[in-house]
Amino acid sequence: MTENAIVETKSKALITGASSGIGAAFARRLADDGFDLILIARREELLVKLCKELEDTKGINAEYMLINLEKENELAIVEERIKNTPNLEILINNAGFGGGNGAFYKIPIEDHINMVKVHTIAPIKLAHAVIPNMLKNGKGVIINVSSIGSFSPSPGVMYSTTKISLNYLSESLDLLLRKKGIKIQALCPGFTITDFHKKMGYESGHPVYRRKFMTAEKVVEISLKALKKGKVYCIPGFRNKLLAFFMRKLPKRILIFAYRMMFSKRKKRK
């Protein structure tokens, strides 16, 4: 513990990408369970509103940090805060964004690098910062929000690439820490009602949205139940479990053929 450590006894949880969607749903659920919260995101208006809601209705302390995880100096601020918060019991690496439209080589390389920073480097650094105190406390939880899209290659090259790295990070940390009281989870949701998928063009009137989308609250509920069972992978929903099974078991050549067909149809529509 450094000389700047914040000495508190009540357990805290830190959530990245906390301003909406799955991150905000985790915040509300953990507030119900009595955790004080540190919420990380870029949209200050939403963070202020969420913190006020949680403090007024749940009786917990909620603070926010306005952070862009693409920026190394801002990520370092979060790392330092984690190291100086010895009662931080839960870390949820939820921040993320989609790959945008267009072929890999047509998207600016900076966009790809930023995705690696947010999806891969930030979770690694934050986990590295929090684990020493979790080991001292003999308990802790790290949830890495991955995606069902992590189970196979896809035309969204960098998205699936970064998310599979998050899966392997989770598996590896579980091997290292399971017997030391620290629970690790790779949460792999499918279509979920969040700003993430709205930005991809799936509005509430879209037929896929109505049939297949799960609420963020339901995803969080399933995640926390799976955590109690000690499962590293959590895939919410029967359809998603079935899809993930086929994505992992089907020969890669069949999946690649299917993706090529989908991608060619998409280009024709354009």
PDB file of C-alpha atoms in Angstrom:
ATOM      1  CA  MET A   1       0.000   0.000   0.000  1.00  0.00           C
ATOM      2  CA  THR A   2       1.412   3.379  -0.933  1.00  0.00           C
ATOM      3  CA  GLU A   3       1.334   6.504   1.216  1.00  0.00           C
ATOM      4  CA  ASN A   4      -1.521   7.816  -0.957  1.00  0.00           C
ATOM      5  CA  ALA A   5      -3.714   4.794  -0.298  1.00  0.00           C
ATOM      6  CA  ILE A   6      -7.358   5.476   0.469  1.00  0.00           C
ATOM      7  CA  VAL A   7      -8.153   3.729   3.765  1.00  0.00           C
ATOM      8  CA  GLU A   8     -11.750   2.528   3.752  1.00  0.00           C
ATOM      9  CA  THR A   9     -13.447  -0.640   4.932  1.00  0.00           C
ATOM     10  CA  LYS A  10     -16.490  -0.816   2.652  1.00  0.00           C
ATOM     11  CA  SER A  11     -15.894  -2.825  -0.523  1.00  0.00           C
ATOM     12  CA  LYS A  12     -15.670  -0.971  -3.805  1.00  0.00           C
ATOM     13  CA  ALA A  13     -16.213  -1.927  -7.427  1.00  0.00           C
ATOM     14  CA  LEU A  14     -14.663  -0.188 -10.433  1.00  0.00           C
ATOM     15  CA  ILE A  15     -16.425  -0.365 -13.792  1.00  0.00           C
ATOM     16  CA  THR A  16     -15.113   0.899 -17.118  1.00  0.00           C
ATOM     17  CA  GLY A  17     -17.563   1.873 -19.843  1.00  0.00           C
ATOM     18  CA  ALA A  18     -19.997   2.604 -17.013  1.00  0.00           C
ATOM     19  CA  SER A  19     -22.087   5.426 -18.457  1.00  0.00           C
ATOM     20  CA  SER A  20     -24.671   3.225 -20.198  1.00  0.00           C
ATOM     21  CA  GLY A  21     -25.589  -0.292 -21.287  1.00  0.00           C
ATOM     22  CA  ILE A  22     -23.997  -3.267 -19.549  1.00  0.00           C
ATOM     23  CA  GLY A  23     -21.661  -1.046 -17.520  1.00  0.00           C
ATOM     24  CA  ALA A  24     -24.517   1.003 -16.064  1.00  0.00           C
ATOM     25  CA  ALA A  25     -26.508  -2.178 -15.414  1.00  0.00           C
ATOM     26  CA  PHE A  26     -23.573  -3.603 -13.438  1.00  0.00           C
ATOM     27  CA  ALA A  27     -23.374  -0.331 -11.487  1.00  0.00           C
ATOM     28  CA  ARG A  28     -27.039  -0.471 -10.490  1.00  0.00           C
ATOM     29  CA  ARG A  29     -26.873  -4.142  -9.538  1.00  0.00           C
ATOM     30  CA  LEU A  30     -23.702  -3.783  -7.456  1.00  0.00           C
ATOM     31  CA  ALA A  31     -25.162  -0.702  -5.764  1.00  0.00           C
ATOM     32  CA  ASP A  32     -28.126  -2.902  -4.785  1.00  0.00           C
ATOM     33  CA  ASP A  33     -25.584  -5.231  -3.165  1.00  0.00           C
ATOM     34  CA  GLY A  34     -24.089  -2.340  -1.174  1.00  0.00           C
ATOM     35  CA  PHE A  35     -20.869  -1.710  -3.082  1.00  0.00           C
ATOM     36  CA  ASP A  36     -19.463   1.780  -3.335  1.00  0.00           C
ATOM     37  CA  LEU A  37     -18.575   2.522  -6.944  1.00  0.00           C
ATOM     38  CA  ILE A  38     -15.901   4.092  -9.101  1.00  0.00           C
ATOM     39  CA  LEU A  39     -17.345   4.613 -12.569  1.00  0.00           C
ATOM     40  CA  ILE A  40     -15.102   5.159 -15.583  1.00  0.00           C
ATOM     41  CA  ALA A  41     -16.275   6.517 -18.941  1.00  0.00           C
ATOM     42  CA  ARG A  42     -15.982   9.460 -21.345  1.00  0.00           C
ATOM     43  CA  ARG A  43     -19.497  10.922 -21.235  1.00  0.00           C
ATOM     44  CA  GLU A  44     -19.611  13.194 -18.203  1.00  0.00           C
ATOM     45  CA  GLU A  45     -23.284  14.115 -18.391  1.00  0.00           C
ATOM     46  CA  LEU A  46     -24.331  10.463 -18.187  1.00  0.00           C
ATOM     47  CA  LEU A  47     -21.834   9.700 -15.417  1.00  0.00           C
ATOM     48  CA  VAL A  48     -23.025  12.615 -13.275  1.00  0.00           C
ATOM     49  CA  LYS A  49     -26.639  11.539 -13.716  1.00  0.00           C
ATOM     50  CA  LEU A  50     -25.889   7.898 -12.888  1.00  0.00           C
ATOM     51  CA  CYS A  51     -23.838   8.735  -9.782  1.00  0.00           C
ATOM     52  CA  LYS A  52     -26.604  10.984  -8.455  1.00  0.00           C
ATOM     53  CA  GLU A  53     -29.225   8.304  -9.131  1.00  0.00           C
ATOM     54  CA  LEU A  54     -27.226   5.643  -7.294  1.00  0.00           C
ATOM     55  CA  GLU A  55     -26.411   7.826  -4.305  1.00  0.00           C
ATOM     56  CA  ASP A  56     -29.991   9.084  -3.974  1.00  0.00           C
ATOM     57  CA  THR A  57     -31.730   5.728  -4.407  1.00  0.00           C
ATOM     58  CA  LYS A  58     -29.225   3.119  -3.207  1.00  0.00           C
ATOM     59  CA  GLY A  59     -27.511   4.903  -0.331  1.00  0.00           C
ATOM     60  CA  ILE A  60     -23.986   4.190  -1.561  1.00  0.00           C
ATOM     61  CA  ASN A  61     -21.061   6.401  -2.522  1.00  0.00           C
ATOM     62  CA  ALA A  62     -20.571   6.689  -6.268  1.00  0.00           C
ATOM     63  CA  GLU A  63     -17.795   8.667  -7.883  1.00  0.00           C
ATOM     64  CA  TYR A  64     -16.770   8.980 -11.492  1.00  0.00           C
ATOM     65  CA  MET A  65     -13.562   9.491 -13.415  1.00  0.00           C
ATOM     66  CA  LEU A  66     -13.749  11.059 -16.857  1.00  0.00           C
ATOM     67  CA  ILE A  67     -11.239   8.876 -18.707  1.00  0.00           C
ATOM     68  CA  ASN A  68     -10.393   8.000 -22.303  1.00  0.00           C
ATOM     69  CA  LEU A  69      -8.718   4.578 -22.136  1.00  0.00           C
ATOM     70  CA  GLU A  70      -7.133   5.137 -25.539  1.00  0.00           C
ATOM     71  CA  LYS A  71      -4.819   7.683 -23.899  1.00  0.00           C
ATOM     72  CA  GLU A  72      -1.910   6.185 -21.973  1.00  0.00           C
ATOM     73  CA  ASN A  73      -1.667   9.044 -19.479  1.00  0.00           C
ATOM     74  CA  GLU A  74      -5.367   8.789 -18.598  1.00  0.00           C
ATOM     75  CA  LEU A  75      -5.200   5.002 -18.266  1.00  0.00           C
ATOM     76  CA  ALA A  76      -2.263   5.488 -15.883  1.00  0.00           C
ATOM     77  CA  ILE A  77      -4.486   7.640 -13.643  1.00  0.00           C
ATOM     78  CA  VAL A  78      -6.929   4.740 -13.291  1.00  0.00           C
ATOM     79  CA  GLU A  79      -4.089   2.293 -12.598  1.00  0.00           C
ATOM     80  CA  GLU A  80      -2.799   4.522  -9.816  1.00  0.00           C
ATOM     81  CA  ARG A  81      -6.271   4.909  -8.320  1.00  0.00           C
ATOM     82  CA  ILE A  82      -6.705   1.130  -8.304  1.00  0.00           C
ATOM     83  CA  LYS A  83      -3.367   0.575  -6.586  1.00  0.00           C
ATOM     84  CA  ASN A  84      -4.315   3.098  -3.915  1.00  0.00           C
ATOM     85  CA  THR A  85      -7.740   1.568  -3.237  1.00  0.00           C
ATOM     86  CA  PRO A  86      -7.003  -1.564  -1.190  1.00  0.00           C
ATOM     87  CA  ASN A  87     -10.693  -2.335  -0.636  1.00  0.00           C
ATOM     88  CA  LEU A  88     -11.415  -2.612  -4.379  1.00  0.00           C
ATOM     89  CA  GLU A  89     -13.091  -6.007  -4.556  1.00  0.00           C
ATOM     90  CA  ILE A  90     -14.540  -6.015  -8.079  1.00  0.00           C
ATOM     91  CA  LEU A  91     -13.060  -4.868 -11.388  1.00  0.00           C
ATOM     92  CA  ILE A  92     -15.285  -4.923 -14.464  1.00  0.00           C
ATOM     93  CA  ASN A  93     -13.508  -4.275 -17.760  1.00  0.00           C
ATOM     94  CA  ASN A  94     -16.517  -3.318 -19.853  1.00  0.00           C
ATOM     95  CA  ALA A  95     -15.320  -0.416 -22.028  1.00  0.00           C
ATOM     96  CA  GLY A  96     -15.425  -1.150 -25.734  1.00  0.00           C
ATOM     97  CA  PHE A  97     -16.658  -0.162 -29.163  1.00  0.00           C
ATOM     98  CA  GLY A  98     -17.460  -1.753 -32.515  1.00  0.00           C
ATOM     99  CA  GLY A  99     -15.237  -1.966 -35.538  1.00  0.00           C
ATOM    100  CA  GLY A 100     -17.195   0.384 -37.743  1.00  0.00           C
ATOM    101  CA  ASN A 101     -18.103  -0.252 -41.347  1.00  0.00           C
ATOM    102  CA  GLY A 102     -15.686  -1.049 -44.107  1.00  0.00           C
ATOM    103  CA  ALA A 103     -12.885  -3.450 -44.889  1.00  0.00           C
ATOM    104  CA  PHE A 104      -9.919  -3.766 -42.519  1.00  0.00           C
ATOM    105  CA  TYR A 105      -7.543  -1.996 -44.898  1.00  0.00           C
ATOM    106  CA  LYS A 106      -9.947   0.913 -45.497  1.00  0.00           C
ATOM    107  CA  ILE A 107     -10.319   1.806 -41.822  1.00  0.00           C
ATOM    108  CA  PRO A 108      -7.599   4.154 -40.497  1.00  0.00           C
ATOM    109  CA  ILE A 109      -4.895   2.231 -38.674  1.00  0.00           C
ATOM    110  CA  GLU A 110      -5.313   4.574 -35.693  1.00  0.00           C
ATOM    111  CA  ASP A 111      -8.849   3.210 -35.212  1.00  0.00           C
ATOM    112  CA  HIS A 112      -7.519  -0.352 -35.077  1.00  0.00           C
ATOM    113  CA  ILE A 113      -4.778   0.587 -32.620  1.00  0.00           C
ATOM    114  CA  ASN A 114      -7.289   2.391 -30.403  1.00  0.00           C
ATOM    115  CA  MET A 115      -9.446  -0.730 -30.297  1.00  0.00           C
ATOM    116  CA  VAL A 116      -6.435  -2.761 -29.144  1.00  0.00           C
ATOM    117  CA  LYS A 117      -5.765  -0.148 -26.455  1.00  0.00           C
ATOM    118  CA  VAL A 118      -9.319  -0.232 -25.101  1.00  0.00           C
ATOM    119  CA  HIS A 119     -10.186  -3.929 -25.526  1.00  0.00           C
ATOM    120  CA  THR A 120      -6.819  -5.488 -24.717  1.00  0.00           C
ATOM    121  CA  ILE A 121      -4.203  -3.205 -23.184  1.00  0.00           C
ATOM    122  CA  ALA A 122      -6.511  -1.447 -20.701  1.00  0.00           C
ATOM    123  CA  PRO A 123      -7.912  -4.703 -19.221  1.00  0.00           C
ATOM    124  CA  ILE A 124      -4.390  -6.131 -18.913  1.00  0.00           C
ATOM    125  CA  LYS A 125      -3.073  -3.034 -17.141  1.00  0.00           C
ATOM    126  CA  LEU A 126      -6.062  -2.668 -14.829  1.00  0.00           C
ATOM    127  CA  ALA A 127      -5.991  -6.356 -13.885  1.00  0.00           C
ATOM    128  CA  HIS A 128      -2.256  -6.071 -13.226  1.00  0.00           C
ATOM    129  CA  ALA A 129      -2.918  -3.080 -10.962  1.00  0.00           C
ATOM    130  CA  VAL A 130      -5.707  -4.672  -8.925  1.00  0.00           C
ATOM    131  CA  ILE A 131      -4.472  -8.240  -8.395  1.00  0.00           C
ATOM    132  CA  PRO A 132      -1.826  -7.518  -5.693  1.00  0.00           C
ATOM    133  CA  ASN A 133      -4.415  -6.010  -3.326  1.00  0.00           C
ATOM    134  CA  MET A 134      -6.898  -8.782  -4.136  1.00  0.00           C
ATOM    135  CA  LEU A 135      -4.243 -11.336  -3.180  1.00  0.00           C
ATOM    136  CA  LYS A 136      -3.613  -9.510   0.098  1.00  0.00           C
ATOM    137  CA  ASN A 137      -7.352  -9.530   0.809  1.00  0.00           C
ATOM    138  CA  GLY A 138      -7.736 -13.174  -0.204  1.00  0.00           C
ATOM    139  CA  LYS A 139     -10.679 -12.368  -2.473  1.00  0.00           C
ATOM    140  CA  GLY A 140     -11.660 -10.457  -5.580  1.00  0.00           C
ATOM    141  CA  VAL A 141     -13.557 -10.534  -8.858  1.00  0.00           C
ATOM    142  CA  ILE A 142     -12.462  -9.549 -12.361  1.00  0.00           C
ATOM    143  CA  ILE A 143     -15.087  -9.621 -15.110  1.00  0.00           C
ATOM    144  CA  ASN A 144     -13.862  -9.022 -18.651  1.00  0.00           C
ATOM    145  CA  VAL A 145     -16.747  -8.192 -20.974  1.00  0.00           C
ATOM    146  CA  SER A 146     -15.943  -9.992 -24.199  1.00  0.00           C
ATOM    147  CA  SER A 147     -18.439 -10.992 -26.909  1.00  0.00           C
ATOM    148  CA  ILE A 148     -19.995 -13.983 -28.582  1.00  0.00           C
ATOM    149  CA  GLY A 149     -18.154 -12.660 -31.639  1.00  0.00           C
ATOM    150  CA  SER A 150     -14.897 -13.742 -30.002  1.00  0.00           C
ATOM    151  CA  PHE A 151     -15.436 -17.405 -30.812  1.00  0.00           C
ATOM    152  CA  SER A 152     -14.624 -17.237 -34.502  1.00  0.00           C
ATOM    153  CA  PRO A 153     -12.834 -15.062 -37.040  1.00  0.00           C
ATOM    154  CA  SER A 154     -15.026 -12.509 -38.767  1.00  0.00           C
ATOM    155  CA  PRO A 155     -14.890  -9.694 -41.326  1.00  0.00           C
ATOM    156  CA  GLY A 156     -14.741  -7.318 -38.347  1.00  0.00           C
ATOM    157  CA  VAL A 157     -11.092  -8.280 -38.051  1.00  0.00           C
ATOM    158  CA  MET A 158      -9.928  -6.274 -35.064  1.00  0.00           C
ATOM    159  CA  TYR A 159     -13.095  -6.726 -33.006  1.00  0.00           C
ATOM    160  CA  SER A 160     -12.909 -10.522 -32.948  1.00  0.00           C
ATOM    161  CA  THR A 161      -9.116 -10.377 -32.610  1.00  0.00           C
ATOM    162  CA  THR A 162      -9.199  -8.174 -29.520  1.00  0.00           C
ATOM    163  CA  LYS A 163     -12.085 -10.024 -27.925  1.00  0.00           C
ATOM    164  CA  ILE A 164     -10.450 -13.454 -28.268  1.00  0.00           C
ATOM    165  CA  SER A 165      -7.394 -12.011 -26.545  1.00  0.00           C
ATOM    166  CA  LEU A 166      -9.683 -10.967 -23.694  1.00  0.00           C
ATOM    167  CA  ASN A 167     -10.961 -14.552 -23.468  1.00  0.00           C
ATOM    168  CA  TYR A 168      -7.450 -15.960 -23.229  1.00  0.00           C
ATOM    169  CA  LEU A 169      -6.504 -13.341 -20.655  1.00  0.00           C
ATOM    170  CA  SER A 170      -9.471 -14.462 -18.552  1.00  0.00           C
ATOM    171  CA  GLU A 171      -8.641 -18.163 -18.883  1.00  0.00           C
ATOM    172  CA  SER A 172      -4.995 -17.586 -18.027  1.00  0.00           C
ATOM    173  CA  LEU A 173      -5.782 -15.440 -14.989  1.00  0.00           C
ATOM    174  CA  ASP A 174      -8.256 -18.067 -13.799  1.00  0.00           C
ATOM    175  CA  LEU A 175      -5.559 -20.748 -13.983  1.00  0.00           C
ATOM    176  CA  LEU A 176      -3.277 -18.520 -11.937  1.00  0.00           C
ATOM    177  CA  LEU A 177      -5.726 -17.171  -9.358  1.00  0.00           C
ATOM    178  CA  ARG A 178      -8.629 -19.601  -8.890  1.00  0.00           C
ATOM    179  CA  LYS A 179      -7.109 -21.267  -5.824  1.00  0.00           C
ATOM    180  CA  LYS A 180      -6.233 -17.893  -4.300  1.00  0.00           C
ATOM    181  CA  GLY A 181      -9.787 -16.656  -3.852  1.00  0.00           C
ATOM    182  CA  ILE A 182      -9.990 -14.499  -6.985  1.00  0.00           C
ATOM    183  CA  LYS A 183     -12.791 -15.199  -9.454  1.00  0.00           C
ATOM    184  CA  ILE A 184     -12.314 -14.440 -13.141  1.00  0.00           C
ATOM    185  CA  GLN A 185     -15.015 -14.318 -15.797  1.00  0.00           C
ATOM    186  CA  ALA A 186     -15.105 -13.754 -19.535  1.00  0.00           C
ATOM    187  CA  LEU A 187     -18.634 -12.479 -20.142  1.00  0.00           C
ATOM    188  CA  CYS A 188     -19.609 -13.117 -23.768  1.00  0.00           C
ATOM    189  CA  PRO A 189     -23.001 -11.556 -24.525  1.00  0.00           C
ATOM    190  CA  GLY A 190     -24.715 -11.662 -27.875  1.00  0.00           C
ATOM    191  CA  PHE A 191     -27.001  -8.908 -29.138  1.00  0.00           C
ATOM    192  CA  THR A 192     -27.823  -6.663 -26.177  1.00  0.00           C
ATOM    193  CA  ILE A 193     -29.960  -3.530 -25.938  1.00  0.00           C
ATOM    194  CA  THR A 194     -27.186  -0.931 -25.596  1.00  0.00           C
ATOM    195  CA  ASP A 195     -25.859   2.130 -27.397  1.00  0.00           C
ATOM    196  CA  PHE A 196     -23.178  -0.174 -28.847  1.00  0.00           C
ATOM    197  CA  HIS A 197     -25.610  -2.000 -31.129  1.00  0.00           C
ATOM    198  CA  LYS A 198     -27.681   1.106 -31.852  1.00  0.00           C
ATOM    199  CA  LYS A 199     -24.533   2.644 -33.321  1.00  0.00           C
ATOM    200  CA  MET A 200     -24.278  -0.416 -35.564  1.00  0.00           C
ATOM    201  CA  GLY A 201     -27.693   0.396 -37.034  1.00  0.00           C
ATOM    202  CA  TYR A 202     -29.933  -1.892 -34.970  1.00  0.00           C
ATOM    203  CA  GLU A 203     -32.657   0.465 -33.785  1.00  0.00           C
ATOM    204  CA  SER A 204     -35.635  -0.631 -31.700  1.00  0.00           C
ATOM    205  CA  GLY A 205     -37.799  -1.210 -34.763  1.00  0.00           C
ATOM    206  CA  HIS A 206     -35.323  -3.562 -36.408  1.00  0.00           C
ATOM    207  CA  PRO A 207     -36.676  -7.175 -36.546  1.00  0.00           C
ATOM    208  CA  VAL A 208     -33.376  -8.606 -35.250  1.00  0.00           C
ATOM    209  CA  TYR A 209     -33.602  -6.199 -32.298  1.00  0.00           C
ATOM    210  CA  ARG A 210     -37.086  -7.405 -31.356  1.00  0.00           C
ATOM    211  CA  ARG A 211     -36.389 -11.119 -31.651  1.00  0.00           C
ATOM    212  CA  LYS A 212     -32.875 -11.622 -30.396  1.00  0.00           C
ATOM    213  CA  PHE A 213     -31.719  -8.744 -28.244  1.00  0.00           C
ATOM    214  CA  MET A 214     -31.333  -9.248 -24.481  1.00  0.00           C
ATOM    215  CA  THR A 215     -31.532  -6.445 -21.948  1.00  0.00           C
ATOM    216  CA  ALA A 216     -28.332  -5.311 -20.261  1.00  0.00           C
ATOM    217  CA  GLU A 217     -29.956  -6.026 -16.885  1.00  0.00           C
ATOM    218  CA  LYS A 218     -30.576  -9.659 -17.866  1.00  0.00           C
ATOM    219  CA  VAL A 219     -26.977 -10.043 -19.048  1.00  0.00           C
ATOM    220  CA  VAL A 220     -25.722  -8.767 -15.682  1.00  0.00           C
ATOM    221  CA  GLU A 221     -28.073 -11.039 -13.739  1.00  0.00           C
ATOM    222  CA  ILE A 222     -26.824 -14.103 -15.635  1.00  0.00           C
ATOM    223  CA  SER A 223     -23.207 -12.996 -15.291  1.00  0.00           C
ATOM    224  CA  LEU A 224     -23.356 -12.733 -11.503  1.00  0.00           C
ATOM    225  CA  LYS A 225     -25.156 -16.076 -11.169  1.00  0.00           C
ATOM    226  CA  ALA A 226     -22.472 -17.746 -13.298  1.00  0.00           C
ATOM    227  CA  LEU A 227     -19.780 -16.105 -11.186  1.00  0.00           C
ATOM    228  CA  LYS A 228     -21.116 -17.850  -8.082  1.00  0.00           C
ATOM    229  CA  LYS A 229     -20.804 -21.172  -9.913  1.00  0.00           C
ATOM    230  CA  GLY A 230     -17.158 -20.510 -10.724  1.00  0.00           C
ATOM    231  CA  LYS A 231     -17.597 -20.545 -14.494  1.00  0.00           C
ATOM    232  CA  VAL A 232     -14.883 -18.718 -16.425  1.00  0.00           C
ATOM    233  CA  TYR A 233     -17.046 -18.324 -19.527  1.00  0.00           C
ATOM    234  CA  CYS A 234     -20.515 -16.858 -19.253  1.00  0.00           C
ATOM    235  CA  ILE A 235     -22.613 -16.828 -22.437  1.00  0.00           C
ATOM    236  CA  PRO A 236     -26.042 -15.367 -21.596  1.00  0.00           C
ATOM    237  CA  GLY A 237     -29.063 -16.943 -23.284  1.00  0.00           C
ATOM    238  CA  PHE A 238     -29.774 -20.339 -24.837  1.00  0.00           C
ATOM    239  CA  ARG A 239     -29.543 -19.075 -28.421  1.00  0.00           C
ATOM    240  CA  ASN A 240     -26.187 -17.505 -27.740  1.00  0.00           C
ATOM    241  CA  LYS A 241     -24.890 -20.662 -26.042  1.00  0.00           C
ATOM    242  CA  LEU A 242     -25.991 -22.704 -29.052  1.00  0.00           C
ATOM    243  CA  LEU A 243     -24.419 -20.253 -31.492  1.00  0.00           C
ATOM    244  CA  ALA A 244     -21.176 -20.200 -29.515  1.00  0.00           C
ATOM    245  CA  PHE A 245     -21.129 -24.013 -29.486  1.00  0.00           C
ATOM    246  CA  PHE A 246     -21.345 -24.183 -33.272  1.00  0.00           C
ATOM    247  CA  MET A 247     -18.863 -21.347 -33.709  1.00  0.00           C
ATOM    248  CA  ARG A 248     -16.343 -23.282 -31.629  1.00  0.00           C
ATOM    249  CA  LYS A 249     -17.066 -26.787 -32.939  1.00  0.00           C
ATOM    250  CA  LEU A 250     -17.699 -26.287 -36.649  1.00  0.00           C
ATOM    251  CA  PRO A 251     -14.652 -26.607 -38.901  1.00  0.00           C
ATOM    252  CA  LYS A 252     -13.157 -23.156 -39.492  1.00  0.00           C
ATOM    253  CA  ARG A 253     -13.511 -23.528 -43.264  1.00  0.00           C
ATOM    254  CA  ILE A 254     -17.321 -23.708 -42.920  1.00  0.00           C
ATOM    255  CA  LEU A 255     -17.435 -20.600 -40.727  1.00  0.00           C
ATOM    256  CA  ILE A 256     -15.147 -18.717 -43.085  1.00  0.00           C
ATOM    257  CA  PHE A 257     -17.329 -19.718 -46.052  1.00  0.00           C
ATOM    258  CA  ALA A 258     -20.445 -18.473 -44.210  1.00  0.00           C
ATOM    259  CA  TYR A 259     -18.786 -15.162 -43.361  1.00  0.00           C
ATOM    260  CA  ARG A 260     -17.675 -14.713 -46.976  1.00  0.00           C
ATOM    261  CA  MET A 261     -21.241 -15.255 -48.158  1.00  0.00           C
ATOM    262  CA  MET A 262     -22.597 -12.760 -45.608  1.00  0.00           C
ATOM    263  CA  PHE A 263     -19.934 -10.201 -46.451  1.00  0.00           C
ATOM    264  CA  SER A 264     -20.499 -10.488 -50.203  1.00  0.00           C
ATOM    265  CA  LYS A 265     -24.266 -10.011 -49.759  1.00  0.00           C
ATOM    266  CA  ARG A 266     -23.639  -6.939 -47.618  1.00  0.00           C
ATOM    267  CA  LYS A 267     -21.418  -5.415 -50.300  1.00  0.00           C
ATOM    268  CA  LYS A 268     -24.038  -6.083 -52.983  1.00  0.00           C
ATOM    269  CA  ARG A 269     -26.704  -4.275 -50.931  1.00  0.00           C
ATOM    270  CA  LYS A 270     -24.429  -1.253 -50.730  1.00  0.00           C
TER     271      LYS A 270
END
